[in-house]
């Protein structure tokens, strides 16, 4: 359970983290990531529950080959009763279905200046699904958590190299989060009523309501309870808020508030600029926060000079899912920049200009949607 | 049925086609396209039939909102018996299911130098699905093709601007292709046993076996038979092979042969370089051509200096789907560049260096997969 085994010759394939120079376009390595992973096309915000193929996907290494019929999930370490479960055994336990909005911690990274070189997300690395599975706390209760356990460490079957470190994808949660009755961390085998698709972790993944997606380990095969905090690569090296390469930084955890507009009108193919007709236009979208319910969404049609309160859909039965909002607007001929800004019940709001960090994490700067009214 | 209505002020949102300057990285407009559309992650070549969320997606404008319960397909123009069909009426007709490999005409564009500025595909803009629907020739027989009809023009519900031209997405097929008994063009409502997902044309799309994806009009709502060739934007302006902006060029039609390797070993997160262990490695992948069956696949482990014949899977019941191939290799420590090259039964083969064209179409240059054996 250390940061992984650094193989010296792995440096041949694996360069240190870096930020792009001012003015540098997206490089071919970033493009290769952008081509395999994908965002939610923003018009798909119209779906309250995102169809699987439209939900954002981020895979660090390859989507591994998996066989549901032979899959095993082991639970061991600081437990009194280690478990070794087939998928059938998991499916025989009491199941719950939760609607959860998941967002990549790197969403917005490509809009930072200078740009951290990694998966170059603009603003669509988000999606909402109905996840079905077994509450993690039920599994841990069956495994009988031993005294002194402080974290649960989750291992996925995806294997690769990152910054010279060969590893299976592995992340931990504090036991207080893993057992939190408010949050219901899920060991999920279903998505939107069907089995998990390969790219979403088939046959088993973690879902951590309110946390960025790096916590939601896919292709989950092992849970180890430990008596010391996990210091593996994805915990201690990646997914930290830091300004310089050599500071330890703060861990990336919960999702900062964000609102996104369904871009109105129709787009130009290449510029993606939106065209709307003069007259009434209903601006609408969704908003979420991993800290507290969204309490307010404001909309601007003049690039943030003035703001109007949007109407929020009633708080529903899905506290970890995004909330729909709407705001009427009358479009007049000319160019406009639309924007929306979410504030949660604990008073967190979105910045107009992003605070930069070296990993490009937690970038929830206000979305800007240029529109031409013709 | 002309090239579309050019609205002068649309120039404010829509720039002329261009190629990037030497050394220019990918720009933010190309990145926005790369983030909404997506390639097949190449490890998903392991699936004979691509799961829907892994199949490549290219949408020119927005995925339109559609309502299957109210959808109508009209067939009119040069016909004796115009049709106006609900989805239920289409489903009541004799259905066929075809396994078809579909590839974007722009696949490989981002590897060209200079790079045409558009959707920046590397090499994964492909997928194979089981499409279910009604043969187009059955619909046209019911509509009673009138003498003098030469083309069928297909309209999708996706609407946008492209190079200053506001348009619904619209493409035609010569009647000989539309009625071809060998090819079975399909008006499809199903994919892989379920309904079409939104991004694949729900509730109705065209599938044209052997042709690049631009012919497979999604969100299909209208078929018009014409007595003159269609000169709309996507036919006469876009999707032409040309070297200069002002020549008429040749139309983009059928898929050139291509083989792709399932990248062996495991990747580095950022460089995507593959790591393999010394010893036997099974190289495998898939190959296809829209002109004729794939007859040969050769594999190189030294960047194309020497080639070995791969073993092709038996020609099966799916002439329009890719064909699996395999070739054993013994990896020795060091750096290698793997490559695969398909040749079809009519003798077409893949070039090592791509012939450049201004739209970046039909780029089937041999794939190169750098591998480090450690």
Coordinates of C-alpha atoms in Angstrom, one line a residue, chain A residues 8-352:
Chain A
X8 CA 13.4 3.1 -13.6
X9 CA 12.9 2.1 -17.3
X10 CA 9.3 3.1 -17.1
X11 CA 10.7 6.7 -17.5
X12 CA 11.1 5.8 -21.2
X13 CA 7.3 5.8 -21.7
X14 CA 6.2 8.2 -18.9
X15 CA 7.2 11.8 -18.5
X16 CA 6.7 14.0 -15.4
X17 CA 3.6 16.1 -15.1
X18 CA 3.8 19.5 -16.8
X19 CA 1.9 22.6 -17.8
X20 CA 1.7 23.8 -21.3
X21 CA 3.6 26.9 -22.4
X22 CA 1.5 30.1 -23.0
X23 CA -0.1 29.8 -26.4
X24 CA 0.6 26.2 -27.0
X25 CA -2.2 24.4 -28.7
X26 CA -3.5 21.0 -27.5
X27 CA -0.8 18.3 -28.2
X28 CA -1.2 14.9 -29.8
X29 CA -1.1 13.1 -26.4
X30 CA -3.9 15.3 -25.0
X31 CA -5.8 14.7 -28.2
X32 CA -5.4 10.9 -27.9
X33 CA -7.0 11.2 -24.4
X34 CA -9.7 13.5 -25.7
X35 CA -10.6 11.0 -28.5
X36 CA -11.0 8.0 -26.1
X37 CA -12.6 9.7 -23.2
X38 CA -15.6 11.9 -23.8
X39 CA -17.8 14.6 -22.3
X40 CA -21.5 15.0 -22.1
X41 CA -22.6 16.9 -25.2
X42 CA -24.2 19.8 -23.5
X43 CA -27.6 19.5 -25.3
X44 CA -27.8 16.1 -23.5
X45 CA -28.4 18.1 -20.3
X46 CA -32.0 17.9 -21.4
X47 CA -32.1 14.3 -20.0
X48 CA -32.7 14.2 -16.3
X49 CA -31.0 10.8 -16.3
X50 CA -28.1 10.7 -18.8
X51 CA -28.2 7.7 -21.3
X52 CA -25.1 5.6 -20.7
X53 CA -23.4 6.5 -24.0
X54 CA -23.7 10.2 -23.3
X55 CA -22.5 10.2 -19.7
X56 CA -18.9 11.4 -19.5
X57 CA -16.2 8.7 -19.5
X58 CA -12.6 9.0 -18.1
X59 CA -10.4 5.9 -18.1
X60 CA -6.9 6.2 -16.9
X61 CA -5.5 3.1 -18.7
X62 CA -7.4 0.7 -20.9
X63 CA -10.9 -0.6 -20.4
X64 CA -9.9 -4.1 -19.1
X65 CA -11.4 -7.3 -20.4
X66 CA -13.7 -8.6 -17.6
X67 CA -15.9 -11.7 -17.3
X68 CA -18.9 -11.2 -15.0
X69 CA -19.4 -14.9 -14.6
X70 CA -16.0 -15.3 -13.0
X71 CA -15.7 -11.9 -11.3
X72 CA -14.8 -11.9 -7.6
X73 CA -14.8 -9.0 -5.1
X74 CA -12.7 -9.6 -2.0
X75 CA -13.0 -7.6 1.2
X76 CA -10.1 -8.2 3.6
X77 CA -7.4 -6.4 5.7
X78 CA -8.6 -5.1 9.1
X79 CA -11.8 -7.1 9.1
X80 CA -13.0 -10.0 11.3
X81 CA -14.7 -11.8 8.4
X82 CA -13.0 -11.6 5.1
X83 CA -15.3 -11.8 2.1
X84 CA -14.9 -13.3 -1.4
X85 CA -18.0 -12.6 -3.4
X86 CA -19.3 -13.6 -6.8
X87 CA -21.5 -11.2 -8.7
X88 CA -24.4 -13.6 -8.1
X89 CA -23.7 -13.3 -4.3
X90 CA -23.7 -9.5 -4.5
X91 CA -26.9 -9.5 -6.5
X92 CA -28.6 -11.7 -3.8
X93 CA -28.1 -8.9 -1.2
X94 CA -30.5 -6.1 -0.6
X95 CA -30.1 -3.6 -3.5
X96 CA -30.6 0.1 -3.7
X97 CA -30.8 2.4 -6.7
X98 CA -29.4 6.0 -6.3
X99 CA -29.6 8.8 -8.8
X100 CA -26.1 10.4 -8.7
X101 CA -24.4 13.2 -10.6
X102 CA -20.8 12.4 -11.2
X103 CA -18.2 14.8 -12.5
X104 CA -14.6 14.5 -13.3
X105 CA -12.2 16.4 -11.0
X106 CA -10.5 17.7 -14.1
X107 CA -13.6 19.2 -15.7
X108 CA -12.7 22.6 -17.0
X109 CA -8.9 21.9 -17.1
X110 CA -8.4 22.9 -20.7
X111 CA -9.7 26.4 -19.9
X112 CA -7.0 27.1 -17.4
X113 CA -4.0 29.3 -18.3
X114 CA -1.4 27.9 -18.3
X115 CA -3.0 24.6 -19.1
X116 CA -2.1 21.5 -17.1
X117 CA -1.2 18.8 -19.7
X118 CA -3.6 15.9 -19.1
X119 CA -7.1 15.0 -20.2
X120 CA -8.2 18.3 -21.8
X121 CA -11.7 18.8 -20.6
X122 CA -13.7 21.9 -21.5
X123 CA -16.9 21.8 -19.4
X124 CA -18.9 18.7 -20.1
X125 CA -17.2 16.0 -17.9
X126 CA -20.4 15.2 -16.0
X127 CA -23.4 13.0 -16.1
X128 CA -26.2 11.6 -14.0
X129 CA -27.2 8.0 -13.8
X130 CA -29.3 5.6 -11.8
X131 CA -26.8 3.3 -10.1
X132 CA -28.0 0.0 -8.6
X133 CA -26.0 -2.0 -6.2
X134 CA -25.2 -2.9 -2.6
X135 CA -24.4 -0.2 0.0
X136 CA -20.8 -0.4 0.9
X137 CA -21.6 -0.1 4.6
X138 CA -23.7 -3.3 4.3
X139 CA -20.7 -5.1 2.9
X140 CA -18.4 -3.7 5.5
X141 CA -20.8 -4.7 8.2
X142 CA -20.8 -8.3 6.9
X143 CA -17.0 -8.2 6.8
X144 CA -16.9 -7.0 10.5
X145 CA -14.7 -3.9 10.5
X146 CA -11.9 -4.5 13.1
X147 CA -10.8 -1.9 15.6
X148 CA -8.2 0.4 14.3
X149 CA -9.3 0.4 10.7
X150 CA -9.2 3.9 9.3
X151 CA -9.6 3.6 5.6
X152 CA -11.0 1.4 2.8
X153 CA -8.7 1.0 -0.2
X154 CA -10.4 0.1 -3.5
X155 CA -8.6 -1.6 -6.4
X156 CA -9.8 -1.7 -10.0
X157 CA -8.7 -4.1 -12.7
X158 CA -7.3 -1.4 -15.0
X159 CA -3.6 -1.5 -15.1
X160 CA -1.1 1.0 -16.5
X161 CA 1.8 3.4 -15.9
X162 CA 1.5 6.9 -14.7
X163 CA 4.4 9.3 -14.2
X164 CA 6.7 6.3 -14.1
X165 CA 4.7 4.3 -11.6
X166 CA 3.2 1.0 -12.7
X167 CA -0.1 0.4 -10.9
X168 CA -3.6 -0.9 -10.8
X169 CA -5.9 2.0 -10.4
X170 CA -6.4 2.3 -6.6
X171 CA -8.0 4.9 -4.3
X172 CA -9.1 5.0 -0.7
X173 CA -11.9 6.6 1.3
X174 CA -11.8 7.4 5.0
X175 CA -14.0 4.9 6.9
X176 CA -16.3 7.7 8.0
X177 CA -17.1 8.4 4.4
X178 CA -17.4 4.7 3.5
X179 CA -19.9 4.2 6.3
X180 CA -21.7 7.5 6.1
X181 CA -25.4 6.9 6.3
X182 CA -26.2 10.2 4.6
X183 CA -24.1 9.5 1.6
X184 CA -24.6 5.7 0.8
X185 CA -21.5 4.8 -1.0
X186 CA -22.5 2.1 -3.4
X187 CA -20.9 -1.1 -4.9
X188 CA -22.8 -0.9 -8.1
X189 CA -23.5 -3.5 -10.8
X190 CA -26.2 -1.7 -12.6
X191 CA -26.6 1.6 -14.5
X192 CA -29.9 3.0 -15.7
X193 CA -31.7 -0.3 -15.3
X194 CA -29.1 -2.4 -17.2
X195 CA -25.7 -3.9 -16.4
X196 CA -22.7 -1.6 -16.3
X197 CA -21.4 -0.9 -19.8
X198 CA -17.7 -1.8 -20.2
X199 CA -16.5 1.8 -20.0
X200 CA -18.4 2.4 -16.8
X201 CA -16.8 -0.4 -14.9
X202 CA -18.5 -3.7 -15.9
X203 CA -19.2 -5.7 -13.9
X204 CA -18.7 -3.7 -10.7
X205 CA -17.7 -0.2 -9.6
X206 CA -17.8 2.1 -6.7
X207 CA -20.1 5.1 -6.7
X208 CA -19.4 7.9 -4.1
X209 CA -22.2 10.4 -4.1
X210 CA -21.0 14.0 -4.0
X211 CA -17.3 13.2 -4.7
X212 CA -15.5 13.7 -7.9
X213 CA -15.3 10.7 -10.2
X214 CA -11.7 9.6 -9.2
X215 CA -13.2 8.1 -6.1
X216 CA -15.6 5.9 -8.0
X217 CA -13.2 3.1 -8.8
X218 CA -14.3 1.1 -11.8
X219 CA -13.8 -2.7 -12.5
X220 CA -13.7 -3.0 -8.7
X221 CA -12.1 -6.3 -7.5
X222 CA -10.7 -5.7 -4.0
X223 CA -11.5 -3.7 -0.9
X224 CA -8.8 -3.6 1.8
X225 CA -9.4 -2.0 5.2
X226 CA -6.2 -0.5 6.6
X227 CA -5.0 1.0 9.9
X228 CA -3.0 3.7 8.2
X229 CA -4.0 6.2 5.5
X230 CA -3.4 5.0 2.0
X231 CA -0.4 6.7 0.2
X232 CA -0.8 5.2 -3.2
X233 CA -0.2 7.2 -6.4
X234 CA -3.8 8.3 -7.1
X235 CA -4.1 9.5 -3.5
X236 CA -0.7 11.1 -2.6
X237 CA 0.7 12.1 -6.0
X238 CA -2.3 12.6 -8.4
X239 CA -5.6 14.3 -7.4
X240 CA -4.1 16.9 -5.0
X241 CA -4.7 20.7 -5.1
X242 CA -1.2 22.2 -5.4
X243 CA 0.3 25.3 -6.9
X244 CA 3.9 23.9 -7.3
X245 CA 5.2 20.4 -8.1
X246 CA 6.9 19.9 -4.8
X247 CA 4.3 20.8 -2.2
X248 CA 2.1 18.0 -0.7
X249 CA -1.1 19.8 -1.5
X250 CA -4.6 19.1 -0.3
X251 CA -6.6 16.1 -1.4
X252 CA -9.3 16.4 -4.1
X253 CA -12.6 15.2 -2.6
X254 CA -16.1 16.6 -3.0
X255 CA -17.6 18.3 -6.1
X256 CA -17.6 22.1 -6.1
X257 CA -20.9 23.7 -7.2
X258 CA -21.5 24.2 -10.9
X259 CA -24.4 25.2 -13.2
X260 CA -24.5 24.4 -16.9
X261 CA -26.8 25.9 -19.5
X262 CA -28.3 23.8 -22.3
X263 CA -26.9 25.9 -25.1
X264 CA -30.0 27.5 -26.8
X265 CA -30.6 27.7 -30.5
X266 CA -28.5 25.8 -33.0
X267 CA -24.7 25.6 -33.4
X268 CA -22.2 26.3 -36.1
X269 CA -20.4 23.1 -36.9
X270 CA -16.9 24.3 -36.4
X271 CA -17.0 27.3 -34.0
X272 CA -19.9 25.8 -31.9
X273 CA -21.2 29.4 -31.6
X274 CA -24.9 29.4 -31.0
X275 CA -27.5 31.1 -33.2
X276 CA -30.9 32.1 -31.7
X277 CA -33.8 33.9 -33.2
X278 CA -35.1 37.2 -31.8
X279 CA -37.8 36.8 -29.2
X280 CA -38.5 34.7 -26.1
X281 CA -35.9 32.0 -25.4
X282 CA -36.2 29.7 -22.4
X283 CA -32.8 29.4 -20.8
X284 CA -32.5 26.2 -18.8
X285 CA -30.0 23.8 -17.5
X286 CA -28.9 21.8 -14.4
X287 CA -26.9 22.6 -11.3
X288 CA -25.2 20.5 -8.6
X289 CA -22.8 20.6 -5.7
X290 CA -21.2 17.7 -3.8
X291 CA -21.2 19.7 -0.5
X292 CA -24.8 20.7 0.0
X293 CA -28.0 21.1 -2.1
X294 CA -28.0 23.8 -4.7
X295 CA -29.9 26.7 -3.2
X296 CA -29.7 29.3 -6.0
X297 CA -28.9 29.6 -9.7
X298 CA -28.4 33.0 -11.3
X299 CA -28.3 33.7 -15.0
X300 CA -26.6 36.4 -17.0
X301 CA -27.1 37.4 -20.6
X302 CA -24.4 40.1 -20.6
X303 CA -21.3 38.1 -19.7
X304 CA -21.8 38.4 -16.0
X305 CA -22.5 42.2 -15.6
X306 CA -26.0 41.6 -14.4
X307 CA -27.6 38.5 -12.9
X308 CA -31.2 37.2 -12.6
X309 CA -32.5 34.4 -10.4
X310 CA -33.5 31.3 -12.2
X311 CA -36.4 29.2 -11.1
X312 CA -35.2 26.0 -9.5
X313 CA -37.1 22.7 -9.9
X314 CA -38.5 21.5 -6.5
X315 CA -36.0 19.7 -4.3
X316 CA -36.8 16.1 -5.2
X317 CA -36.1 12.6 -3.9
X318 CA -32.5 12.7 -5.3
X319 CA -30.3 14.8 -3.1
X320 CA -27.1 13.7 -4.9
X321 CA -28.4 14.5 -8.4
X322 CA -28.3 17.7 -10.3
X323 CA -31.3 20.1 -10.1
X324 CA -33.1 21.6 -13.1
X325 CA -33.4 25.3 -13.4
X326 CA -35.0 27.7 -15.9
X327 CA -35.0 31.4 -16.7
X328 CA -36.9 33.2 -19.5
X329 CA -34.9 35.5 -21.7
X330 CA -35.8 37.8 -24.6
X331 CA -33.2 37.6 -27.3
X332 CA -32.4 40.8 -29.2
X333 CA -30.4 40.9 -32.4
X334 CA -26.7 41.1 -31.7
X335 CA -24.0 39.2 -29.8
X336 CA -24.5 38.0 -26.3
X337 CA -22.6 36.0 -23.7
X338 CA -24.8 33.8 -21.5
X339 CA -23.7 32.5 -18.2
X340 CA -25.1 30.7 -15.2
X341 CA -23.8 30.5 -11.6
X342 CA -24.8 28.0 -8.9
X343 CA -24.7 28.6 -5.1
X344 CA -25.2 25.8 -2.6
X345 CA -26.9 25.8 0.7
X346 CA -23.6 26.2 2.5
X347 CA -22.9 29.4 0.5
X348 CA -20.3 28.1 -1.9
X349 CA -20.6 29.8 -5.2
X350 CA -18.8 29.6 -8.6
X351 CA -15.9 32.0 -9.3
X352 CA -16.0 34.1 -12.5

